[in-house]
CSV table of C-alpha atoms and ligand atoms in Angstrom, one decimal:
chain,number,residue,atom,x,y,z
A,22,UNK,CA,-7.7,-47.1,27.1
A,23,UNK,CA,-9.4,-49.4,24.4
A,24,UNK,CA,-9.4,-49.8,21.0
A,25,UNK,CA,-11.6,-46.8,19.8
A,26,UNK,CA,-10.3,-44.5,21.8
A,27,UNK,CA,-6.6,-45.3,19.9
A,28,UNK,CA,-8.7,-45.1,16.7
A,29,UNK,CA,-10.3,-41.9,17.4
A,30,UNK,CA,-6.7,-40.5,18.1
A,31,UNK,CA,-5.0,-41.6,15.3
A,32,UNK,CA,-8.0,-40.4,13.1
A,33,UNK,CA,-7.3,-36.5,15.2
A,34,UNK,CA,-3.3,-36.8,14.5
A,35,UNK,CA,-3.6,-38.3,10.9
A,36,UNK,CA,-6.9,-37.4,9.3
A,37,UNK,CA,-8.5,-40.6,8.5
A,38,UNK,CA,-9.8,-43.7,10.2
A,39,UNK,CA,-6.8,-46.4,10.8
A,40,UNK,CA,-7.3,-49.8,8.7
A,41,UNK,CA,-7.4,-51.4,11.8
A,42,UNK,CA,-6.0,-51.6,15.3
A,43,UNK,CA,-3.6,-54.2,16.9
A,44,UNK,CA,-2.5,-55.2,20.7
A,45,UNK,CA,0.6,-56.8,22.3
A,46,UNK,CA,1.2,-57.7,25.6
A,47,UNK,CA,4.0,-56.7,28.2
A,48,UNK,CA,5.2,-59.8,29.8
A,49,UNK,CA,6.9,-61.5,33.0
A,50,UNK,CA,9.2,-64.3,33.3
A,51,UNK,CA,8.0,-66.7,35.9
A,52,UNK,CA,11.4,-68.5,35.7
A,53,UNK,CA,14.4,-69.2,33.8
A,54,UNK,CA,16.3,-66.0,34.1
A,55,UNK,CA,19.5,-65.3,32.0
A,56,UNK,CA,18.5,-68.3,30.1
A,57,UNK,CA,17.8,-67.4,26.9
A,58,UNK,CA,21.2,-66.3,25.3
A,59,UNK,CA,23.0,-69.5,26.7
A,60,UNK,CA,20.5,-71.4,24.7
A,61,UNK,CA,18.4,-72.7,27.5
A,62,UNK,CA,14.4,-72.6,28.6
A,63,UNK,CA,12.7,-69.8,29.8
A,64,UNK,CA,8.8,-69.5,31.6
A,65,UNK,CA,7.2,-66.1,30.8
A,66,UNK,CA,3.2,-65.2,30.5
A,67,UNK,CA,1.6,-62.5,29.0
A,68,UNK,CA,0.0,-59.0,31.3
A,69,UNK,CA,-2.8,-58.0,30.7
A,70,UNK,CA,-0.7,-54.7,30.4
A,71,UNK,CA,-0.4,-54.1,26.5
A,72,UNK,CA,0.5,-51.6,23.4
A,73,UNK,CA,-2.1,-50.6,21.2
A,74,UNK,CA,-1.5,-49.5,17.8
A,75,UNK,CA,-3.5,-48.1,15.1
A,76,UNK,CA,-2.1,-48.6,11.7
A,77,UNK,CA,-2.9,-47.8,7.9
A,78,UNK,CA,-0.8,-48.0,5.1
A,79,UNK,CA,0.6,-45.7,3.0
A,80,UNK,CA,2.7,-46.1,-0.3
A,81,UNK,CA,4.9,-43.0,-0.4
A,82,UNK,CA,8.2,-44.4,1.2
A,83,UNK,CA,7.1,-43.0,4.4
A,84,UNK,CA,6.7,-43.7,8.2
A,85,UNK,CA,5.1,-41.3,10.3
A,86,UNK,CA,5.2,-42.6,14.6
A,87,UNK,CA,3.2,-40.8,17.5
A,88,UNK,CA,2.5,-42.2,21.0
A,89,UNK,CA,0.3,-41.1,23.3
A,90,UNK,CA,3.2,-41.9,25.8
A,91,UNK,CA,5.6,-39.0,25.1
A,92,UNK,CA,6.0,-35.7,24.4
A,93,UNK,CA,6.3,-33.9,21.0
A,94,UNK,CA,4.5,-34.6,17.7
A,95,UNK,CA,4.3,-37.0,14.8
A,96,UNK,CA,8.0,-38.0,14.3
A,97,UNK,CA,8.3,-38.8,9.9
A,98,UNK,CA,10.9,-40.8,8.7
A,99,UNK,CA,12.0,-41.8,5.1
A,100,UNK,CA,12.1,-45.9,5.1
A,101,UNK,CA,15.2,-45.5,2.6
A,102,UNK,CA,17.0,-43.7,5.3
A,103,UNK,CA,16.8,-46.0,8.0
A,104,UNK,CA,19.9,-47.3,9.3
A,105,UNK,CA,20.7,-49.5,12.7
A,106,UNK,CA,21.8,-47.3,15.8
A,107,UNK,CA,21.1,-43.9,13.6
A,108,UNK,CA,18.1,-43.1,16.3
A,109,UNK,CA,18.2,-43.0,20.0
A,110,UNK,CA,14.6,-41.9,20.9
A,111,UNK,CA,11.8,-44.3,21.3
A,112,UNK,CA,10.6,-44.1,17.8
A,113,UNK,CA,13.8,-46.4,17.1
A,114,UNK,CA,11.6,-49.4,18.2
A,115,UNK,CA,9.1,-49.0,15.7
A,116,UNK,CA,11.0,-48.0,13.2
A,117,UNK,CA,13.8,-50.8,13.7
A,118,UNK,CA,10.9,-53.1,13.1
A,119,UNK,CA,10.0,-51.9,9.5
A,120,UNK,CA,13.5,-51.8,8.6
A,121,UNK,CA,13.8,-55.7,9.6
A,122,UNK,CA,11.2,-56.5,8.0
A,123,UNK,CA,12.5,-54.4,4.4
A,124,UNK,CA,15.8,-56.0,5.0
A,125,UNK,CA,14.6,-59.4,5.2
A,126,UNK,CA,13.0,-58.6,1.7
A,127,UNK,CA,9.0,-57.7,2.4
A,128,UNK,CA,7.4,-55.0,0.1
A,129,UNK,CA,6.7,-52.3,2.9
A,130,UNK,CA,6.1,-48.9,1.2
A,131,UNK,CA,5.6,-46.9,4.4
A,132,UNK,CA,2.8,-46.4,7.4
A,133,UNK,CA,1.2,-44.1,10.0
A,134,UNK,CA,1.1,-45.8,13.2
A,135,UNK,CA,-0.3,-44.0,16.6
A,136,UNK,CA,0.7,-46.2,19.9
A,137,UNK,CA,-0.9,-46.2,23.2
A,138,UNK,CA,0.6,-48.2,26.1
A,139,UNK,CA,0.2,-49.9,29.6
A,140,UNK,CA,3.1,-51.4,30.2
A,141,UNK,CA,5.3,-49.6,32.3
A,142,UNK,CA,8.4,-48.9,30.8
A,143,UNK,CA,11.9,-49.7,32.2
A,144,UNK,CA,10.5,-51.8,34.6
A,145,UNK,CA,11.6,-55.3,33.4
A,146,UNK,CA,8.4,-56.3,32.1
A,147,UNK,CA,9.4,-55.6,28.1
A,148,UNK,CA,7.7,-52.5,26.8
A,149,UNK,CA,10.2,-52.4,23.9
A,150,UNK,CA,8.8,-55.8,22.5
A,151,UNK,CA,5.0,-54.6,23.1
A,152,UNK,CA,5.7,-52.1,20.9
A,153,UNK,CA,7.7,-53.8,18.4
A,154,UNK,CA,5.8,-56.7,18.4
A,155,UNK,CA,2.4,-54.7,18.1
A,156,UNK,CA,3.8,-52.6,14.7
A,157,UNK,CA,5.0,-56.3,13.4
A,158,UNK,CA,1.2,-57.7,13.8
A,159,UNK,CA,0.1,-54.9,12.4
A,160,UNK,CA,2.3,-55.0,8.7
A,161,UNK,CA,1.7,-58.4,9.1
A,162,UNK,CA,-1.5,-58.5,8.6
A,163,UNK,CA,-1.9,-55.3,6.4
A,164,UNK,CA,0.7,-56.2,4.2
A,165,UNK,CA,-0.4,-60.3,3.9
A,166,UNK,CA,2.9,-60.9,4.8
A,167,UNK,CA,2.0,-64.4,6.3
A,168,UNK,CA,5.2,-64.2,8.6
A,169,UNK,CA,4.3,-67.1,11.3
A,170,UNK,CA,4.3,-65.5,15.3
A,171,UNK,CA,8.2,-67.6,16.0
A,172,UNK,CA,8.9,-65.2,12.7
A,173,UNK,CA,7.8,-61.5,13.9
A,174,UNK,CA,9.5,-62.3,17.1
A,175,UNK,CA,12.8,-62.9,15.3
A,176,UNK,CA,12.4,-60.1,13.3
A,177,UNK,CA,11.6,-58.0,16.4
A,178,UNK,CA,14.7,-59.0,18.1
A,179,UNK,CA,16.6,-58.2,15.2
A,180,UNK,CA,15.2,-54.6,15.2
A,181,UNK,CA,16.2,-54.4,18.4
A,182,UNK,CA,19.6,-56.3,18.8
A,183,UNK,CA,20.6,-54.5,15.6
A,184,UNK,CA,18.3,-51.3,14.7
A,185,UNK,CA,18.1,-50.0,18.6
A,186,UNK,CA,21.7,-51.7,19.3
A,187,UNK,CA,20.4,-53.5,22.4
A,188,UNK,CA,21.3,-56.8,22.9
A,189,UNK,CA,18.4,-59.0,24.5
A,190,UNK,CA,17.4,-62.8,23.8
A,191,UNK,CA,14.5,-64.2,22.2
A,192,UNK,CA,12.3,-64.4,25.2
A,193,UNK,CA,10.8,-60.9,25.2
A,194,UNK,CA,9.4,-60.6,21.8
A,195,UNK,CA,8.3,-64.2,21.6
A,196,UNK,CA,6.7,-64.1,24.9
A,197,UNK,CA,4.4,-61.2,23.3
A,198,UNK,CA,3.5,-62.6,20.6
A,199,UNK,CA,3.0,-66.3,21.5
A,200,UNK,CA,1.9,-66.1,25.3
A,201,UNK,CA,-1.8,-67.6,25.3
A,202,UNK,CA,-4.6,-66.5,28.3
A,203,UNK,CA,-4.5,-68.6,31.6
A,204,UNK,CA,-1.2,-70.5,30.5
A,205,UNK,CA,2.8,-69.7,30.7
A,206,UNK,CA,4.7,-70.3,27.6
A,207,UNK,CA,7.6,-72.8,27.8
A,208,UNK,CA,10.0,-71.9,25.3
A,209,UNK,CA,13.0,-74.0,24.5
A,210,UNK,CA,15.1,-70.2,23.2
A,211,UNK,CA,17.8,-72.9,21.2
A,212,UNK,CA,14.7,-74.0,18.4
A,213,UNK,CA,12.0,-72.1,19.4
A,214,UNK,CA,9.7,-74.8,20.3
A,215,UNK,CA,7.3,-74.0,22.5
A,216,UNK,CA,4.7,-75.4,24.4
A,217,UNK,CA,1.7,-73.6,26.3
A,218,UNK,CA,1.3,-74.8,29.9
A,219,UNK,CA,-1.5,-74.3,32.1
A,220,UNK,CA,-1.3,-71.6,34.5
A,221,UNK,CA,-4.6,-70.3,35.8
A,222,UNK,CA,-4.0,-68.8,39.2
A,223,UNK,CA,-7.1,-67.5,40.0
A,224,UNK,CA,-8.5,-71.3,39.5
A,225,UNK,CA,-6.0,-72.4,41.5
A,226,UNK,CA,-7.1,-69.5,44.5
A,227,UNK,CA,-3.8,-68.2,43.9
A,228,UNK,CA,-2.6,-64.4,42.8
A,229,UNK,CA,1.0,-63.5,41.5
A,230,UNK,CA,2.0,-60.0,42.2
A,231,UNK,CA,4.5,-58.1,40.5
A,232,UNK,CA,6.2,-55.6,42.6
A,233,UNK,CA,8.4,-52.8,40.6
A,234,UNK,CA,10.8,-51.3,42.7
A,235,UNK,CA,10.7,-48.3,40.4
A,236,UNK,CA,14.8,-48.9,40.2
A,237,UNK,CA,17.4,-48.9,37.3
A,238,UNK,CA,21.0,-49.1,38.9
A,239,UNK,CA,22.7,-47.3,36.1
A,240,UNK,CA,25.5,-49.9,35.5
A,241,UNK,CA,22.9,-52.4,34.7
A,242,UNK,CA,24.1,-52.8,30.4
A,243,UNK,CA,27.5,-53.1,31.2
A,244,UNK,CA,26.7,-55.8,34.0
A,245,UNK,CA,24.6,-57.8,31.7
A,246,UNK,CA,27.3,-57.6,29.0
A,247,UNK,CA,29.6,-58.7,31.1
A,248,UNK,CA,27.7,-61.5,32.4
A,249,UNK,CA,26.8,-62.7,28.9
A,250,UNK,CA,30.5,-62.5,28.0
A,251,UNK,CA,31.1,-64.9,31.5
A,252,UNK,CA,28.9,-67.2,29.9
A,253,UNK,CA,30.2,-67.5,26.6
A,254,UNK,CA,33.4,-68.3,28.1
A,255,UNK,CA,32.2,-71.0,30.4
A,256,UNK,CA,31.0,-72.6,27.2
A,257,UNK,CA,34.2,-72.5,25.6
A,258,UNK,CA,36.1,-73.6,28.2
A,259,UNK,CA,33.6,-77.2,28.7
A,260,UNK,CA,33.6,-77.4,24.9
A,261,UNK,CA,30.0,-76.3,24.2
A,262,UNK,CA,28.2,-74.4,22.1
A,263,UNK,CA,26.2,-73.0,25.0
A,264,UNK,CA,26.1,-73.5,28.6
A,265,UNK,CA,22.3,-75.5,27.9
A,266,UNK,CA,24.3,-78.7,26.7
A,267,UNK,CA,25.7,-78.6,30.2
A,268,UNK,CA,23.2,-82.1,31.2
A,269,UNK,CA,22.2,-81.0,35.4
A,270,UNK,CA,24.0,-84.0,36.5
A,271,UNK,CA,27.0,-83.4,34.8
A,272,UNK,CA,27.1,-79.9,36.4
A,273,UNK,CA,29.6,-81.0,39.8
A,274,UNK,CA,32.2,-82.4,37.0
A,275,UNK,CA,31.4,-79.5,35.1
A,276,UNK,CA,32.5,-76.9,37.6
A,277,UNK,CA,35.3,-79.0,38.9
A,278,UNK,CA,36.8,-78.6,35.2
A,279,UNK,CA,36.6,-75.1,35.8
A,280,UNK,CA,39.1,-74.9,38.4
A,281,UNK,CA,39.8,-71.8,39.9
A,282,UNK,CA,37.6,-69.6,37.3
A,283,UNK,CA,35.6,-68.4,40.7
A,284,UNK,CA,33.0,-66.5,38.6
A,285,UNK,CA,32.3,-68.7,35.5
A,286,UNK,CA,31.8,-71.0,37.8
A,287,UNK,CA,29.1,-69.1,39.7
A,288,UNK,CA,27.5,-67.8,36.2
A,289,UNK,CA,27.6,-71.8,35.0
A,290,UNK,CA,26.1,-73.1,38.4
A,291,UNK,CA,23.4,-70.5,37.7
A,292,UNK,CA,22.4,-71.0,34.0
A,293,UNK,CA,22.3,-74.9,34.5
A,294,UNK,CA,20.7,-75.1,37.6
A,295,UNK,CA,18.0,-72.5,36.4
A,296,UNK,CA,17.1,-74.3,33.6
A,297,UNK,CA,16.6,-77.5,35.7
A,298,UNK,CA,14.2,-75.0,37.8
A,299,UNK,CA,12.3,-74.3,34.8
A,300,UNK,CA,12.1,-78.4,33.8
A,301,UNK,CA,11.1,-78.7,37.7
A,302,UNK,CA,8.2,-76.0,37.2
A,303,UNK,CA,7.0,-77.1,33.9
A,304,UNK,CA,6.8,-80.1,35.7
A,305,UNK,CA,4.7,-79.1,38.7
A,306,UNK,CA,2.4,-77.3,36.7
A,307,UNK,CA,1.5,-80.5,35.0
A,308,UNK,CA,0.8,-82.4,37.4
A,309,UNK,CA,-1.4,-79.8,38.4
A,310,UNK,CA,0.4,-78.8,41.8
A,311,UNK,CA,1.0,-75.0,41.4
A,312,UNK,CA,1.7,-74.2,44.9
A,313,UNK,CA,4.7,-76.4,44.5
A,314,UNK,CA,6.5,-73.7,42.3
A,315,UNK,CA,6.8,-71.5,45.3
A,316,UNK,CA,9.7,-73.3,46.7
A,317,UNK,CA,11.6,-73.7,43.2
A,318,UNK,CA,10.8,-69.7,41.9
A,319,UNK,CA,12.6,-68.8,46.2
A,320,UNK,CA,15.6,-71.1,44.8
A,321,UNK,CA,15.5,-69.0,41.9
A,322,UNK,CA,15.9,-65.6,43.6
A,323,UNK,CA,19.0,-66.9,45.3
A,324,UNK,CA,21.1,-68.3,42.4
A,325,UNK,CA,20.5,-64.8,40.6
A,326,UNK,CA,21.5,-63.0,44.1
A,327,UNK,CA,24.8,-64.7,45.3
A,328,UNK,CA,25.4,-67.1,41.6
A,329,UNK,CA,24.6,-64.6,38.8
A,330,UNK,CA,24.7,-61.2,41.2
A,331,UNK,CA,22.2,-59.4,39.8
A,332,UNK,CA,20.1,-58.5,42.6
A,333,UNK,CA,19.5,-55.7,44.6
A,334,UNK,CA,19.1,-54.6,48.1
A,335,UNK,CA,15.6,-53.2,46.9
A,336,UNK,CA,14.4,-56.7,45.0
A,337,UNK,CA,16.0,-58.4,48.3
A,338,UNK,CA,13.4,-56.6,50.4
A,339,UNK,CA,10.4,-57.5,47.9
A,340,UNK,CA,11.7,-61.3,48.4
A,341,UNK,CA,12.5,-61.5,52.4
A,342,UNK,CA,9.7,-59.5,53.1
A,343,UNK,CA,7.1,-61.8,51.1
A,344,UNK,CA,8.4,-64.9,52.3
A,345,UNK,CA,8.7,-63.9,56.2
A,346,UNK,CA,4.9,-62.6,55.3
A,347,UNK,CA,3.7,-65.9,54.0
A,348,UNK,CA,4.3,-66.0,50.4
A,349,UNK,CA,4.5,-69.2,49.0
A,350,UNK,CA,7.7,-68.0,46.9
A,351,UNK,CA,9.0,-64.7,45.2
A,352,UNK,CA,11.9,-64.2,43.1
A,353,UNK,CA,13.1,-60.8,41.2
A,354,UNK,CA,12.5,-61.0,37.6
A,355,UNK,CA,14.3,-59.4,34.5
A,356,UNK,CA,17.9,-58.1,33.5
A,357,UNK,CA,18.8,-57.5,37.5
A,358,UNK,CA,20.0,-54.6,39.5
A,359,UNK,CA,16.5,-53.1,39.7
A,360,UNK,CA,13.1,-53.6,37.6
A,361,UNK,CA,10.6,-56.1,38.9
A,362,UNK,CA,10.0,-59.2,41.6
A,363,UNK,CA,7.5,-61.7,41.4
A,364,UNK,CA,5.7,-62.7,44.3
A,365,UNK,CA,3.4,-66.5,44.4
A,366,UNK,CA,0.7,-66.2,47.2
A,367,UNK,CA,-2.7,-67.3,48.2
A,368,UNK,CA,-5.5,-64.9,46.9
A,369,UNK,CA,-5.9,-64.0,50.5
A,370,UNK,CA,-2.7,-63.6,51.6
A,371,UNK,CA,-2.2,-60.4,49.2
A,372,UNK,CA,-3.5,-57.5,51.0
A,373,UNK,CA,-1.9,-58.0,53.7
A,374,UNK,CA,1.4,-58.4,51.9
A,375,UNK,CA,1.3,-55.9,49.8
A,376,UNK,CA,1.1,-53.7,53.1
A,377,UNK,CA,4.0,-55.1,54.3
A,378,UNK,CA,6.7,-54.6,51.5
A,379,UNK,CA,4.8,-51.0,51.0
A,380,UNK,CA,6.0,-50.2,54.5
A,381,UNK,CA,9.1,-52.2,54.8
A,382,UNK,CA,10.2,-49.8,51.6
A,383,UNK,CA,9.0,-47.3,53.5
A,384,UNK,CA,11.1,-48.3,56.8
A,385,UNK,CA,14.7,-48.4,54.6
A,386,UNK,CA,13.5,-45.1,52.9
A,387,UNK,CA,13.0,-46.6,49.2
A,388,UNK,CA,10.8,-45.5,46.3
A,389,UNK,CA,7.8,-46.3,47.3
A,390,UNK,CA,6.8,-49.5,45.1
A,391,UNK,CA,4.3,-50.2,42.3
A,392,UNK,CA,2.2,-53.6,43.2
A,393,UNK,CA,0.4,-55.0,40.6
A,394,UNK,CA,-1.7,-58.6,40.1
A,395,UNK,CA,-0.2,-60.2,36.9
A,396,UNK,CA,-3.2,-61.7,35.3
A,397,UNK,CA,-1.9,-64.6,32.6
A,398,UNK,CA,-3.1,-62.9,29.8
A,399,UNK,CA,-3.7,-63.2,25.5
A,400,UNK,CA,-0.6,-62.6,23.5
A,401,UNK,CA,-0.6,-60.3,20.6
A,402,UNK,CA,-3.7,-59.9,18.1
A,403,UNK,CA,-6.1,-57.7,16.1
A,404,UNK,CA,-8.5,-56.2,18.2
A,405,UNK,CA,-10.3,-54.2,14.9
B,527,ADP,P1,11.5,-52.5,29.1
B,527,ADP,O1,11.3,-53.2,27.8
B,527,ADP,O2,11.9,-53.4,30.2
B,527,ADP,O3,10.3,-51.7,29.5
B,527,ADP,P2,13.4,-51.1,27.6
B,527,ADP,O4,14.5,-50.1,28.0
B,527,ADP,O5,13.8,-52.3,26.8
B,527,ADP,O6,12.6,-51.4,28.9
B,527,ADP,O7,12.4,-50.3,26.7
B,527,ADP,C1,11.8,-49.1,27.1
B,527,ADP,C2,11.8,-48.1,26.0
B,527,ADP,O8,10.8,-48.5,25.0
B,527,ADP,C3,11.4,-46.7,26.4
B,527,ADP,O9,12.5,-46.0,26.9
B,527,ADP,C4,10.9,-46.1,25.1
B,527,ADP,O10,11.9,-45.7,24.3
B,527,ADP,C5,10.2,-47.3,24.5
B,527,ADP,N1,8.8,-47.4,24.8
B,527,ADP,C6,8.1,-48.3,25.5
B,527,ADP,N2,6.8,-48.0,25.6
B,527,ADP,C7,6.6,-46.9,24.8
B,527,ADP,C8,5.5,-46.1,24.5
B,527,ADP,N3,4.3,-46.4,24.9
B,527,ADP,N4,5.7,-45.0,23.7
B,527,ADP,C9,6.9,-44.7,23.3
B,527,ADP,N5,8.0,-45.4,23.5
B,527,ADP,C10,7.9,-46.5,24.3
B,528,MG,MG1,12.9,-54.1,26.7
């Protein structure tokens, strides 16, 4: 699916030629998980994977949404009626962005918009903020807004913390719009700062796969909730204002404070260890030693299973299945209890391992898989 083709459709569904057309990447965090709302760093990199949109203006009030994605027609909606949590289809997204950016006092008098995606939804690897974050470009640009890329991102997360009534961190939408090709983006999620680190694996004769397990455990919103809440009480109880000004070697007298809390303690242990893990790989990859990463993003993958509890017995699989199979490390990725590993392995180890956790789901009867190279890819920008 390119860029014409998008244009041709929306020109079908809405009569004339968009003013232009706009792409945002899905993403995936190479480390630095349940991170971002205590503060801390996270590690994510752009897929080639990405939402389209062509857009035009229009000066009536109005919004009119299609995908290609879903069923059903063009969906119309008055801007002056917008309001957070009134809409629980997908057009919420798009529309949660326009009414962030009205609210935050930009002259938007209405749009057509037509999306096309790759990203796969639901599958950890933030569909929601390539779609919100392609719409933002897109005003952005039409309208002259002159919002800077840290901006739309925290405007997207708005639209969707507030708008959709989903709470997620920072890392999503920034990741989308900031990512750059052939590097990871280390973002510091307390000031936004951000610093593009070299990550070319196919330089390096090394491939990253990205196995979705094609699993949501349903309980997954009220876990994450729950965890977030765990956190916010470990900070109170040390006296922070987030569990990032927890210093790594401060953590033993840390936890020790924590008495007999038995599962703050395991959600602290995680969050400060895992940000040393992203220090480590930030690290690693500077001095130009990716392979080393393997051991640190394995680490990973074990603070999220028996620290934070988020895993799975289908991400376990992805994980002990890679690294019996020669992988140099693997980790699941995302919110938890489902969605996406990660898997770091020499180009010609792939093959053979993506055979192997293909038929080791088979063996335990599992949804077969979706393995897919993830490419460090461009963040968002205009393609016409
Ligand atoms: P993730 O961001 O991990 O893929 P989310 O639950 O946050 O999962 O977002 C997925 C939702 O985003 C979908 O259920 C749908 O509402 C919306 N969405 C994503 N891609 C598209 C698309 N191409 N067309 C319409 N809606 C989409
Ligand atoms: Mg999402």
């Amino acid at each position: 699916m390119g860029a014409q083709q998008v244009a041709d459709r929306f020109a079908a569904l809405y009569g004339a030629e968009p003013e232009g057309v706009w792409a945002a990447p899905g993403r995936v965090n190479l480390i630095g998980e349940h991170t971002d709302y205590n503060d801390g760093f996270v590690m994510p990199f752009a897929l080639p994977h990405q939402a389209l949109a062509a857009v035009s203006r229009r000066t009536d009030g109005i919004l009119r949404l299609h995908s290609a994605d879903v069923e059903g027609g063009i969906a119309e909606l008055r801007l002056d009626a917008l309001a957070p949590e009134s809409d629980r289809e997908w057009t919420a997204y798009p529309a949660g962005v326009l009414w962030a950016l009205r609210e935050a006092g930009h002259q938007i008098t209405g749009a057509d918009v037509h999306l096309s995606s790759t990203v796969p939804t639901g599958a950890g690897l933030s569909s929601s903020a390539a779609l919100e974050i392609v719409v933002a470009l897109a005003l952005n640009d039409l309208y002259d807004l002159g919002l800077p890329r840290w901006k739309l991102a925290r405007l997207c997360q708005r639209a969707e913390n507030v708008y959709v009534g989903a709470p997620t961190g920072i890392m999503d939408q920034t990741a989308s719009a900031c990512c750059e090709q052939g590097h990871a983006l280390f973002l510091d999620t307390r000031d936004l700062s951000q610093q593009q680190i070299p990550f070319d694996l196919a330089a390096e004769g090394l491939r990253l796969l990205v196995v979705d397990t094609r699993v949501k455990h349903a309980h997954s919103g009220g876990e994450y909730g729950r965890r977030r809440a765990g956190c916010e009480k470990g900070a109170a109880l040390l006296g922070v204002d987030a569990l990032r000004d927890i210093p790594y070697d401060e953590l033993d007298a840390a936890l020790a404070r924590l008495g007999d809390e038995e599962e703050v303690v395991r959600l602290v242990r995680h969050v400060v260890t895992e940000d040393q893990r992203v220090e480590r790989t930030v690290a690693l990859l500077r001095a130009g030693d990716p392979r080393s990463i393997g051991p640190v993003l394995t680490e990973g993958h074990a603070s999220l299973r028996d620290d934070f509890r988020i895993s799975c017995p289908e991400l376990d699989l992805v994980v002990d299945t890679a690294l019996a199979h020669g992988a140099l490390g693997a980790r699941m990725t995302g919110g938890g209890f489902g969605g996406s590993a990660i898997v770091l392995a020499e180009a010609t180890d792939v093959d053979t391992l993506t055979k192997t956790i293909e038929e080791a789901f088979a063996a335990a009867s599992f949804t077969p898989p979706r393995v897919f190279e993830a490419v460090p890819s461009a963040g968002a920008r205009r393609l016409v």
